[in-house]
Tab-separated table of C-alpha atoms (C1' of nucleotides) in Angstrom:
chain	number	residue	atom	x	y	z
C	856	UNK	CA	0.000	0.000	0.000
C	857	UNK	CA	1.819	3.196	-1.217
C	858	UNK	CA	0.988	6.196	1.213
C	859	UNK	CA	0.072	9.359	-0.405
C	860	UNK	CA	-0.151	12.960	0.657
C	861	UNK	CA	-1.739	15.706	-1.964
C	862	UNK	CA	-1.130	19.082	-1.876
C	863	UNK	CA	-2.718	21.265	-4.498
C	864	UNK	CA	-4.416	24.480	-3.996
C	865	UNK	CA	-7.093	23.921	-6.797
C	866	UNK	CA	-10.083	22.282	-3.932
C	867	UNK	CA	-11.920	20.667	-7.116
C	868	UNK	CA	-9.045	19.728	-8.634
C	869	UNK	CA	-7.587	17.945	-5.450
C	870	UNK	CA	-11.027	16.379	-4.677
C	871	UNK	CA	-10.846	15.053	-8.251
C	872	UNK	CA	-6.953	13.672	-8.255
C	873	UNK	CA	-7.940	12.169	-4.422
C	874	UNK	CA	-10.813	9.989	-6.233
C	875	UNK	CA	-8.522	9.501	-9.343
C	876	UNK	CA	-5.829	8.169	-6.836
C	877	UNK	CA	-8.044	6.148	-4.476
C	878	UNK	CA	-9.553	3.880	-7.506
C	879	UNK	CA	-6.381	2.518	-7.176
C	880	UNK	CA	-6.329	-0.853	-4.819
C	881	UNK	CA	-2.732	-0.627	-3.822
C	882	UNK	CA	-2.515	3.430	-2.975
C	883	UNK	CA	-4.182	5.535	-0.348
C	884	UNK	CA	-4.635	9.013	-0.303
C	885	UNK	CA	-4.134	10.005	3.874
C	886	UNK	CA	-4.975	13.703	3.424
C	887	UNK	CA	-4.559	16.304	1.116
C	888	UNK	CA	-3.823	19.953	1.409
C	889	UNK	CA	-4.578	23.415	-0.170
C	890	UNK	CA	-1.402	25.405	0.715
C	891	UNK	CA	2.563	24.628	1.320
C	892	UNK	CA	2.494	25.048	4.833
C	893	UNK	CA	-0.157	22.660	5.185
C	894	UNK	CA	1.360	20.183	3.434
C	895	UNK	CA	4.350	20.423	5.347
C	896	UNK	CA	2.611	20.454	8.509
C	897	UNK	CA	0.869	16.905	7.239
C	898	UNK	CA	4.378	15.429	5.948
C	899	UNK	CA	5.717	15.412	9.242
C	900	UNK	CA	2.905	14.606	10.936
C	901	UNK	CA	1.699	11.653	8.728
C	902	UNK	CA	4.949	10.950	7.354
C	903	UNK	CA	3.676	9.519	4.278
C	904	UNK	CA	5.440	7.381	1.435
C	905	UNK	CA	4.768	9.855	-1.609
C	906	UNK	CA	4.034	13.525	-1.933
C	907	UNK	CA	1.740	14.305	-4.882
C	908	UNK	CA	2.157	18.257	-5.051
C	909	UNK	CA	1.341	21.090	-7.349
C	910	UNK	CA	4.127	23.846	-7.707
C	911	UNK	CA	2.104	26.946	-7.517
C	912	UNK	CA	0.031	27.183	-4.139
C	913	UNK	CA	-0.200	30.220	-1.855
C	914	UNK	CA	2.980	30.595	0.754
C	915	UNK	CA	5.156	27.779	0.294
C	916	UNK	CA	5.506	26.833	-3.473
C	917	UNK	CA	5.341	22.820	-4.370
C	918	UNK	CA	9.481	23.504	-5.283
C	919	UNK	CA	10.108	24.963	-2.036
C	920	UNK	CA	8.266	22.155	-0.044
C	921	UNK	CA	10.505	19.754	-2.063
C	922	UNK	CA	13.853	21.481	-0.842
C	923	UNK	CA	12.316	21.784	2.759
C	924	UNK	CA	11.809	17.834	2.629
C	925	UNK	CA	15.452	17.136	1.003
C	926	UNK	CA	17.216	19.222	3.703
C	927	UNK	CA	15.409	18.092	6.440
C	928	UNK	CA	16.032	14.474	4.830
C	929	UNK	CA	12.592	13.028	5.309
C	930	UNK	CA	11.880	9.715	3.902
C	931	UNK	CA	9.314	11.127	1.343
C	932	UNK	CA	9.559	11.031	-2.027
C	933	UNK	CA	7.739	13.978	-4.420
C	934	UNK	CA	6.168	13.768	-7.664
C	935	UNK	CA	5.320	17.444	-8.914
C	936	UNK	CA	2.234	18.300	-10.903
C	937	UNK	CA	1.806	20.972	-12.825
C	938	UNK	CA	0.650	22.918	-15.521
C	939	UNK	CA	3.538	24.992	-16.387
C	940	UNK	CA	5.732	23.002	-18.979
C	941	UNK	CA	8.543	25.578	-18.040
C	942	UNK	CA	12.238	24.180	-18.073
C	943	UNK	CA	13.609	26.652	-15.352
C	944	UNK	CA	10.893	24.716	-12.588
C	945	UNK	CA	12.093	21.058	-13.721
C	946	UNK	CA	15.671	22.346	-13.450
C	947	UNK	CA	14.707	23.359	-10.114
C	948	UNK	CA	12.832	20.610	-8.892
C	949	UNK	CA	15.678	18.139	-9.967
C	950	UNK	CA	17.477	20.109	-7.967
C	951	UNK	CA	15.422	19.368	-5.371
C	952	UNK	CA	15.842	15.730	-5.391
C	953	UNK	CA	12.114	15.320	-6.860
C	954	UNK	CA	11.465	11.994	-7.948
C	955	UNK	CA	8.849	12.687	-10.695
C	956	UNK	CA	7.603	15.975	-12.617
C	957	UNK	CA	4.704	15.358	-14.740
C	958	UNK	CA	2.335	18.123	-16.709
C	959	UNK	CA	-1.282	17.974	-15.864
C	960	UNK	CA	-0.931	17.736	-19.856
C	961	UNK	CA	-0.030	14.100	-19.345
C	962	UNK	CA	-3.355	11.539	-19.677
C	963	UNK	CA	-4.474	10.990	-15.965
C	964	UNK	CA	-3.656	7.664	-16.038
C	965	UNK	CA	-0.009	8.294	-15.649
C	966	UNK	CA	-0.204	9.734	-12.426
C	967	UNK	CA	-0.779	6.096	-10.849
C	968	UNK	CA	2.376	4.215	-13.025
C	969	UNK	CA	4.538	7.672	-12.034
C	970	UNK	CA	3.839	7.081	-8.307
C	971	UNK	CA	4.298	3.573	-8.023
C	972	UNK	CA	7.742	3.643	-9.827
C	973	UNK	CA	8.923	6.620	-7.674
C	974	UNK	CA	7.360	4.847	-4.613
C	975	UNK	CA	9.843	1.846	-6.254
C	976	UNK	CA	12.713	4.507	-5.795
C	977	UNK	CA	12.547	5.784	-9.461
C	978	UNK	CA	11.967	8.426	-11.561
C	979	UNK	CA	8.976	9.637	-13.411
C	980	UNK	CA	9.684	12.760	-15.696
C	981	UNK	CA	8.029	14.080	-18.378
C	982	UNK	CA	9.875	12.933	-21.509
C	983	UNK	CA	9.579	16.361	-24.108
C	984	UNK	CA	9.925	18.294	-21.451
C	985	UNK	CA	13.128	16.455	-19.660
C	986	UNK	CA	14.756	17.063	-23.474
C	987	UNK	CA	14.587	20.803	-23.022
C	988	UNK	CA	15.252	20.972	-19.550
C	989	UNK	CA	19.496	21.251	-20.593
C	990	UNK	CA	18.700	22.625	-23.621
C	991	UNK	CA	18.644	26.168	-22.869
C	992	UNK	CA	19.815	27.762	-19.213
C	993	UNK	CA	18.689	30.562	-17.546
C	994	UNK	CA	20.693	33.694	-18.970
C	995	UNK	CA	19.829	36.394	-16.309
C	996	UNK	CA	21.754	37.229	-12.856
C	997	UNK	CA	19.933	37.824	-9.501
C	998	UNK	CA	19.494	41.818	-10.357
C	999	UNK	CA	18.407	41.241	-13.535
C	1000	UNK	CA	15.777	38.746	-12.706
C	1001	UNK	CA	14.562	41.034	-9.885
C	1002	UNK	CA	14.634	44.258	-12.111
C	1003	UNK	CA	12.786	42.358	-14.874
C	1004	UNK	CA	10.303	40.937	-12.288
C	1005	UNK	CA	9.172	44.496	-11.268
C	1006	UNK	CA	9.457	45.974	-14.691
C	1007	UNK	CA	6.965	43.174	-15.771
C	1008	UNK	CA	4.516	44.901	-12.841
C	1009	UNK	CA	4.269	47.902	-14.177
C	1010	UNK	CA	6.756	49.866	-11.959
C	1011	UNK	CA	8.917	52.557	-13.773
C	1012	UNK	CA	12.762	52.676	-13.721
C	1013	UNK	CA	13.363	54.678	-11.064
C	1014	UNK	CA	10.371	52.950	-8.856
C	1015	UNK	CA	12.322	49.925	-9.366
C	1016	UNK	CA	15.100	51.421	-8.396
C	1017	UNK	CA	14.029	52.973	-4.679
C	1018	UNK	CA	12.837	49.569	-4.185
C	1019	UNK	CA	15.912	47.893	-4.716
C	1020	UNK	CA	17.851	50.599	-3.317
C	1021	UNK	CA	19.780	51.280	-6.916
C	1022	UNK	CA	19.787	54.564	-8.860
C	1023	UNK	CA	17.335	55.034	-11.636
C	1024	UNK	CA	20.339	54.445	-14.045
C	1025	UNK	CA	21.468	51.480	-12.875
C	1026	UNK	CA	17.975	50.070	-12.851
C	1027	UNK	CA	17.948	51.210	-16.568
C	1028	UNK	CA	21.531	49.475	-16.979
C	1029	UNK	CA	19.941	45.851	-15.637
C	1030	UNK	CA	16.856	46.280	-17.933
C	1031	UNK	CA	19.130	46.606	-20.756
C	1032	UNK	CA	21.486	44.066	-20.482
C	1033	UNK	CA	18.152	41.651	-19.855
C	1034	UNK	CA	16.272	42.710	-22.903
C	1035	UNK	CA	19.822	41.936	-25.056
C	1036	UNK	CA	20.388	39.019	-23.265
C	1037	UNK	CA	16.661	37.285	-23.792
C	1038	UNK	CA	16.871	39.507	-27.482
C	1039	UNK	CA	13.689	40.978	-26.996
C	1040	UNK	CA	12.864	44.705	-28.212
C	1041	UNK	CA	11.913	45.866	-24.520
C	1042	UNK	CA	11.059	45.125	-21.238
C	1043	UNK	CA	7.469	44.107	-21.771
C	1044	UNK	CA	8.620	41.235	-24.348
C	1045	UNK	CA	11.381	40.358	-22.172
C	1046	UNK	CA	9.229	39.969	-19.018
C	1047	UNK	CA	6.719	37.662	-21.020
C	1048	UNK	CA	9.884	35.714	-22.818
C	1049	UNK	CA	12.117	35.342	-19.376
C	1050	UNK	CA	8.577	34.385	-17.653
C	1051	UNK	CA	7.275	31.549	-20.102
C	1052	UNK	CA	10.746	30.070	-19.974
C	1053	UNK	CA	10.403	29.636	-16.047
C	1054	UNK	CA	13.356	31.615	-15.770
C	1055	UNK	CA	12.039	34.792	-13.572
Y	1312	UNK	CA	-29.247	9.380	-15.245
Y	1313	UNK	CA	-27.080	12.396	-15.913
Y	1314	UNK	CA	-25.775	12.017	-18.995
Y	1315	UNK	CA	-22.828	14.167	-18.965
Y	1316	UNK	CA	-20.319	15.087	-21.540
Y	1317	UNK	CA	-16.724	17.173	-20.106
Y	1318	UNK	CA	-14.705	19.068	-21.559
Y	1319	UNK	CA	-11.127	20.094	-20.523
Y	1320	UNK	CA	-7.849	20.852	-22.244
Y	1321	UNK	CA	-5.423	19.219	-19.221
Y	1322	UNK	CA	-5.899	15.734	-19.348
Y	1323	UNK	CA	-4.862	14.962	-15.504
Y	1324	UNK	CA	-7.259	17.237	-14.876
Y	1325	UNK	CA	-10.050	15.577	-16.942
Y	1326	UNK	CA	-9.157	11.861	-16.103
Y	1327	UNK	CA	-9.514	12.856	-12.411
Y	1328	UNK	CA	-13.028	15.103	-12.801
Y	1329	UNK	CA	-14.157	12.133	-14.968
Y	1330	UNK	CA	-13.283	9.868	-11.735
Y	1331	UNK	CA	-15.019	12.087	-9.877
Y	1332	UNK	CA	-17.938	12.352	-11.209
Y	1333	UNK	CA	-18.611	8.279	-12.503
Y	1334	UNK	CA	-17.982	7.701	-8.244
Y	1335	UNK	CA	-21.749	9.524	-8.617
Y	1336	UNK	CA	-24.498	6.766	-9.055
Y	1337	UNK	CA	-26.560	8.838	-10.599
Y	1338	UNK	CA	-24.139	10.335	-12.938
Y	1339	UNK	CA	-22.150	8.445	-16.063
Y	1340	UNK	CA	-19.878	10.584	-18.397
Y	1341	UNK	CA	-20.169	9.594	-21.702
Y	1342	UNK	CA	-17.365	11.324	-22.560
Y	1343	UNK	CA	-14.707	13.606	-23.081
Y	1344	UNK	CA	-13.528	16.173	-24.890
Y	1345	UNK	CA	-9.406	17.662	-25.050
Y	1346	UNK	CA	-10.910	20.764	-26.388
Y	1347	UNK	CA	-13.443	23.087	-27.915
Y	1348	UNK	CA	-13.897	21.888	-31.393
Y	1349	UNK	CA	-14.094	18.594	-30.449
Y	1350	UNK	CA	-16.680	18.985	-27.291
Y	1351	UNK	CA	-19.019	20.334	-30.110
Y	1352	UNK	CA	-18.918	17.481	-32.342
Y	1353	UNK	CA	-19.521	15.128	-29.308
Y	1354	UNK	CA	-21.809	17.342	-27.864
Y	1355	UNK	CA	-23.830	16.892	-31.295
Y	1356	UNK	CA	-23.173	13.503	-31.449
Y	1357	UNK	CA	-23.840	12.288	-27.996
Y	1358	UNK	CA	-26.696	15.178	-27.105
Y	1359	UNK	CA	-25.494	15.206	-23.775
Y	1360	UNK	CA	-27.921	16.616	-20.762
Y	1361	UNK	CA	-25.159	18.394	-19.827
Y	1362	UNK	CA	-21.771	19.878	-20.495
Y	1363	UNK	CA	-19.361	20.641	-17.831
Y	1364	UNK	CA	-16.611	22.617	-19.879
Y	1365	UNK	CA	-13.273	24.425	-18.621
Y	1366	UNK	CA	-13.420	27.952	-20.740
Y	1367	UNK	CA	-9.210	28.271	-21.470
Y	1368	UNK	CA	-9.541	25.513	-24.130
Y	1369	UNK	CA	-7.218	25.422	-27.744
Y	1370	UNK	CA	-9.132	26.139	-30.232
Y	1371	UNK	CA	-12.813	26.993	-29.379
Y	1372	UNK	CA	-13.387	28.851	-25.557
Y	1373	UNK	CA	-15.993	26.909	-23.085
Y	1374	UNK	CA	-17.505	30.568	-23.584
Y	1375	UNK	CA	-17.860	30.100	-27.440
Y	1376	UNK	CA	-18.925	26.779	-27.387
Y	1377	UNK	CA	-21.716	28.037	-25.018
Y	1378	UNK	CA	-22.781	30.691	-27.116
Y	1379	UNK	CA	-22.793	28.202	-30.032
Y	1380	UNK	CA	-25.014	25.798	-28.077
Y	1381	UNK	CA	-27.511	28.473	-27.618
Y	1382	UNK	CA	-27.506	29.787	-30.980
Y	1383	UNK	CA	-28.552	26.712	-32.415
Y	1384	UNK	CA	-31.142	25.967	-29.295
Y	1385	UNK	CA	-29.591	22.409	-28.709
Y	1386	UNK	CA	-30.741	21.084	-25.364
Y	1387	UNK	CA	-27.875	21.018	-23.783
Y	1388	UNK	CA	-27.285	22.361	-20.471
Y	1389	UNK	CA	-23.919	23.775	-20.031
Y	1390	UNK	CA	-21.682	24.066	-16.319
Y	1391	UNK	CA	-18.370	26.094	-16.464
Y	1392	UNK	CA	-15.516	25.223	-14.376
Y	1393	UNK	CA	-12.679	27.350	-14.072
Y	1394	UNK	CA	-9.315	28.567	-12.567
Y	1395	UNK	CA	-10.946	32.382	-13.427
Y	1396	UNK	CA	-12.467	34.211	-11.029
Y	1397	UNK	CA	-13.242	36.951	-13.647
Y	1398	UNK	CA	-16.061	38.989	-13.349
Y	1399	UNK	CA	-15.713	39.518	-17.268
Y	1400	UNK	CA	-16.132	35.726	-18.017
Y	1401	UNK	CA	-19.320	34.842	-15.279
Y	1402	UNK	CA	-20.756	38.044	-16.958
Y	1403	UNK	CA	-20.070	36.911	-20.780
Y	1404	UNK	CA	-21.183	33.270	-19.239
Y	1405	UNK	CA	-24.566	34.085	-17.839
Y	1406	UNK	CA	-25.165	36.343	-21.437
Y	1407	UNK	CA	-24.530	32.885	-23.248
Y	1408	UNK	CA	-27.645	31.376	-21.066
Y	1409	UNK	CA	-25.148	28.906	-19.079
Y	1410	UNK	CA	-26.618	26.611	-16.167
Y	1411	UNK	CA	-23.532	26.781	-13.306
Y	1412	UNK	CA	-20.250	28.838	-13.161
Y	1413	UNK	CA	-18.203	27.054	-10.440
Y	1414	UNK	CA	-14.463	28.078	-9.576
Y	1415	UNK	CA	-11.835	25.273	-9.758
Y	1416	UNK	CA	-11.629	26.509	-6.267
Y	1417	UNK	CA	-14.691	25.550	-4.910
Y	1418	UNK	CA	-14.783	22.353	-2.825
Y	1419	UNK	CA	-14.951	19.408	-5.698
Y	1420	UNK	CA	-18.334	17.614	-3.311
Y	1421	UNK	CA	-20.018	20.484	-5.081
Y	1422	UNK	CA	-19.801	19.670	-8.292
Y	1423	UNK	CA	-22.093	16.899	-8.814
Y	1424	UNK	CA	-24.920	18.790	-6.641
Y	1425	UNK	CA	-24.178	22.201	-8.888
Y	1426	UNK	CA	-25.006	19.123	-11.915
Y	1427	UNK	CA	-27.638	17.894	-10.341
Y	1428	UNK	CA	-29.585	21.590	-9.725
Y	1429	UNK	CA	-28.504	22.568	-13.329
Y	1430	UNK	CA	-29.876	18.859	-14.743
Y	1431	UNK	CA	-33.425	20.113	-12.815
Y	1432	UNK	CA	-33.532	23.306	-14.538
Y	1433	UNK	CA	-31.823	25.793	-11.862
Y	1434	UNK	CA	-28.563	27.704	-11.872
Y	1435	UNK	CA	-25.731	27.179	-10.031
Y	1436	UNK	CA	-23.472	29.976	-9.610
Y	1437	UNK	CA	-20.499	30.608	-7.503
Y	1438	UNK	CA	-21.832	32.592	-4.815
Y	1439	UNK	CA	-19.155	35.337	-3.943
Y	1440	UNK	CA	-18.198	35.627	-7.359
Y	1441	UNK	CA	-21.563	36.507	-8.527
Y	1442	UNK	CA	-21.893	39.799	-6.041
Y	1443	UNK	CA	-18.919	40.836	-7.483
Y	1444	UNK	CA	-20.079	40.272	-11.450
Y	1445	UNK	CA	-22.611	43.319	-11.573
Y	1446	UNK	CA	-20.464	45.732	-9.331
Y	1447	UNK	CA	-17.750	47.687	-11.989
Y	1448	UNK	CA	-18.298	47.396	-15.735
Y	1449	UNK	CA	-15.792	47.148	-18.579
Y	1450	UNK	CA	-14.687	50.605	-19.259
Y	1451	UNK	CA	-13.015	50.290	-22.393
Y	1452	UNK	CA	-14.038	50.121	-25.811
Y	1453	UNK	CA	-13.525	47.564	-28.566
Y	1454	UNK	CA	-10.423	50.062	-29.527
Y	1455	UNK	CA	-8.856	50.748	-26.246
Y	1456	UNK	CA	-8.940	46.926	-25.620
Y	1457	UNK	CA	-7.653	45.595	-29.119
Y	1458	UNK	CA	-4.789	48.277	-28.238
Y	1459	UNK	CA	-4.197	47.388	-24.912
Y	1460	UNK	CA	-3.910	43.716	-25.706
Y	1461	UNK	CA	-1.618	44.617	-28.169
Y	1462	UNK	CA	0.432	46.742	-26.248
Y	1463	UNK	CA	0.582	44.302	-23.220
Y	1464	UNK	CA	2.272	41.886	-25.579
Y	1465	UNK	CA	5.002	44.110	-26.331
Y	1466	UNK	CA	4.312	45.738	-29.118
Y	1467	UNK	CA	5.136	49.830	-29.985
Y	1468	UNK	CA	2.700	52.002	-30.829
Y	1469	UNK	CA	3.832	52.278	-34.588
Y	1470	UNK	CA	3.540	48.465	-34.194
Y	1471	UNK	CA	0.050	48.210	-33.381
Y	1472	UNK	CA	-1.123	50.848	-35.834
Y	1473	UNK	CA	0.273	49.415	-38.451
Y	1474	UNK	CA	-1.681	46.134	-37.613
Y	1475	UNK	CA	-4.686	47.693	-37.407
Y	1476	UNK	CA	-4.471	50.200	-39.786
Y	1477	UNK	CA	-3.740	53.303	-37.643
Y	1478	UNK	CA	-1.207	56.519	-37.041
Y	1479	UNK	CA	0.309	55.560	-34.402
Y	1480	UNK	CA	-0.228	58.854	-32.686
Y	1481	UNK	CA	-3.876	57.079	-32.617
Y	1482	UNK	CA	-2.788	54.409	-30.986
Y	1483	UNK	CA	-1.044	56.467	-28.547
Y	1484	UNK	CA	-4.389	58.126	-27.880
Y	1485	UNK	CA	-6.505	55.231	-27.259
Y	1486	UNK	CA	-3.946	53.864	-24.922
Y	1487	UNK	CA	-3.587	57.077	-22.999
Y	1488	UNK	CA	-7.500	57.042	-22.264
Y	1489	UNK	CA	-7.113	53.296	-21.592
Y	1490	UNK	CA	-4.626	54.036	-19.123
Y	1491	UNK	CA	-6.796	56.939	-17.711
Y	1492	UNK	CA	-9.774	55.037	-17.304
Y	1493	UNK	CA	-8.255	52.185	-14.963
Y	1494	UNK	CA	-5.996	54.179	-13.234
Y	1495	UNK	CA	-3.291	52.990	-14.139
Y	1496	UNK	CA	0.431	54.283	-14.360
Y	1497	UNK	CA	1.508	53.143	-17.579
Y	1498	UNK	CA	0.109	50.611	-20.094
Y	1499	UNK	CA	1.871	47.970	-18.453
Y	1500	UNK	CA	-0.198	48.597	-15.470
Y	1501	UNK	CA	-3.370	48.959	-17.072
Y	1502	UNK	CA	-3.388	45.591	-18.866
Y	1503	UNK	CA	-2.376	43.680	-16.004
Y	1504	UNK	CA	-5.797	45.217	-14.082
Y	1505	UNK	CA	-7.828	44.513	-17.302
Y	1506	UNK	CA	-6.872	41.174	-17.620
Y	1507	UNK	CA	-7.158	40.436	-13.897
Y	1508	UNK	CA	-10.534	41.178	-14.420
Y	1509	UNK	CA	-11.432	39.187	-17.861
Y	1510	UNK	CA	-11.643	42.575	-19.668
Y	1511	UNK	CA	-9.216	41.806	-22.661
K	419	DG	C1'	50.603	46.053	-3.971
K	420	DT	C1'	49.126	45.312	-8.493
K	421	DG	C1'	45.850	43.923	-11.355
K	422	DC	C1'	41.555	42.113	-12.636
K	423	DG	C1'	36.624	41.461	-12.492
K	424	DG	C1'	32.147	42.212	-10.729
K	425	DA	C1'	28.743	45.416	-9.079
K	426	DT	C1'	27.033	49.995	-9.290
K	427	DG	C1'	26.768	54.930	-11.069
K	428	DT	C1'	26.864	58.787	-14.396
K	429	DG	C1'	25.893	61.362	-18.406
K	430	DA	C1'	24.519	61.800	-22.937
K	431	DC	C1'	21.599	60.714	-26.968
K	432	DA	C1'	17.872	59.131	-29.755
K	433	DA	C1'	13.724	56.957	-29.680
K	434	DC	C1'	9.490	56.120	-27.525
K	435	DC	C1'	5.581	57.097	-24.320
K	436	DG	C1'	1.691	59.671	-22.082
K	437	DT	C1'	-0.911	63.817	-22.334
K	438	DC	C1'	-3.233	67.476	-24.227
K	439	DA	C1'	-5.322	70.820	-27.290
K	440	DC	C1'	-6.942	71.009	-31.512
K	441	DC	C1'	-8.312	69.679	-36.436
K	442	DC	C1'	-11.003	67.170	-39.959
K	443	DG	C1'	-14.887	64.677	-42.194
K	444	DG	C1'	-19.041	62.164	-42.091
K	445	DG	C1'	-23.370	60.794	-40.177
K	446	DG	C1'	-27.509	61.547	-37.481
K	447	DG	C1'	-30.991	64.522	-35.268
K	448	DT	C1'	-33.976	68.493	-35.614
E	275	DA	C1'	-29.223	73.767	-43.469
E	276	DC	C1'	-27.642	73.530	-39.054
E	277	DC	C1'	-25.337	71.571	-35.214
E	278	DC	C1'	-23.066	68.235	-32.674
E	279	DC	C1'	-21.062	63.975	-31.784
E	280	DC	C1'	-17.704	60.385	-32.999
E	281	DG	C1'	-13.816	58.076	-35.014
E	282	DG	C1'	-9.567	59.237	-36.368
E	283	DG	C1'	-5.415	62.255	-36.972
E	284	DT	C1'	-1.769	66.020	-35.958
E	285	DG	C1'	1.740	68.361	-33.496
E	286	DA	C1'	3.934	69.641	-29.543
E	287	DC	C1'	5.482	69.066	-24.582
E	288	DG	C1'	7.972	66.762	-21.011
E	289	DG	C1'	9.055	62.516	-19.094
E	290	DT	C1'	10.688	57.647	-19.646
E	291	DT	C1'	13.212	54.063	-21.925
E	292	DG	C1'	17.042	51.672	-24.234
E	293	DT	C1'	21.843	52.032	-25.334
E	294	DC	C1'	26.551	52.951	-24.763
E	295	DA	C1'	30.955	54.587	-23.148
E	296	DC	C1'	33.124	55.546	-19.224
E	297	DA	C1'	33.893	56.100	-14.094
E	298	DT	C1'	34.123	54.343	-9.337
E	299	DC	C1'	34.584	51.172	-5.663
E	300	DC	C1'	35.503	46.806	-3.476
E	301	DG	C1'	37.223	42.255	-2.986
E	302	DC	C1'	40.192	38.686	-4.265
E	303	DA	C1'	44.018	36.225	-6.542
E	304	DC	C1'	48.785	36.300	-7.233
DNA sequence: GTGCGGATGTGACAACCGTCACCCGGGGGT
DNA sequence: ACCCCCGGGTGACGGTTGTCACATCCGCAC
């Protein structure tokens, strides 16, 4: 009997997964959760084989509940589930130690093969999108990604830049090198380009 | 028996509403659909009693393929299930004479009572979402939006006039009373708040 | 200490953006 | 015929953006 916790912020779409899950005889859904922090509260409480998670959730994102459980080193493995088919989150959530990272893309039936071979100490990952994963890496630094992030908001140069404590130029500087760098033809396209990738 | 026919572009997400919904014993899905164009030929096909449909489909919108069902008075009732809590969309819903508008949100138990009140003729409509549908009206015109939309995809303004036939002085002039109208600092600004509230 | 590289600033320039006041031409009302 | 509204355009203004060359500072290797 594979133990499963589910943590997905969607309530019909984690009622639906936790009947999808429990037509199967040799798996058991113990509980599921809406948010990160739940889920973490539930992992250590019910300490169960297999974390079924969804990456984004309000407060603690599915990624960051995966590096919680790796440096704590809990004996529970994680399958992610999500809809974003963005190379940047699988990069990260390899990182993580996951052991699966399937796209809500995939046909549900998957989901019950991907946690049994995980639960069997493998790995489940979605095959196109494990091909692009080392395709193409993230080209933007730490400033740039944060610039770009607030650019992307609406916030003007020097905005940005009494935020992040920078002058106006600088700010202006960042932008620049992230619009060459993603080759877009401003910060609007670059914002939309960096952010489908996964990358901001 | 419910006949019921669902459509829904991630197929995780279908296989496990599908589960769902056959645990019902009054309920068997016939069907379903990986997006709009194909819902409508099973919808004509099968003449389900009802259509539970996500509205972000390829192709053909749940939204369209309500308004289609209407147009040619098939006797289908139709349920939309969503991620969007956008005024716009339960407004542009309730216009195409749909049975239920339930959030993705909502607690999954309700969605085979919300098919069950729409089967018997009555509505089922997310409750806090539908105070909010009536209270503040799309501001902008069919210009200011086509421009906006345009603009929030990172186009110039000599850009989008030339793709829709205009100086772009023009187009600078719909977007400043675009931008004046939500309140908005910039255009970046203003089509973030239109889209966060199903405007574009 | 010298030198190098990264992070941050500055100043200048051209292009673009947001705003405004105003112009034009074609329908409708009346 | 008259007026007025509406979609579209013009031109000008000041501010912002995108680019680039160059300056400064700090830390680290050698």
């Amino acid at each position: 009997m594979i133990r499963v916790l589910l943590a997905e912020d969607q309530a019909m779409v984690r009622g639906a997964l936790s009947a999808l899950l429990n037509l199967e005889s040799d798996i058991e859904v113990l509980a599921s959760a809406a948010d990160g922090e739940a889920a973490w509260r539930e992992v250590q409480r019910l300490k169960p084989d297999v974390l079924v998670t969804d990456i984004e959730m309000p407060g603690l994102t599915g990624l960051e509940l995966a590096q919680r459980i790796r440096r704590h080193e809990l004996p529970v493995k994680v399958i992610i589930v999500t809809t974003f088919a963005r190379p940047g989150f699988l990069r990260r959530a390899l990182d993580a130690g996951v052991g699966g990272y399937l796209l809500k893309d995939a046909p549900a039936e998957g989901l019950a093969d991907a946690l049994r071979t995980v639960h069997r100490g493998g790995r489940a990952i979605d095959p196109q999108l494990a091909l692009e994963a080392w395709s193409d890496a993230d080209p933007l630094n730490d400033r740039e990604r944060q610039v770009l992030r607030l650019a992307g908001e609406g916030h003007s140069a020097s905005d940005i830049g009494s935020q992040l404590n920078l002058s106006h130029g600088t700010v202006r500087n960042y932008l620049s090198e992230a619009i060459g760098k993603l080759g877009a033809a401003n910060r609007i396209e670059a914002y939309r380009l960096a952010r489908q990738k996964g990358w901001l």
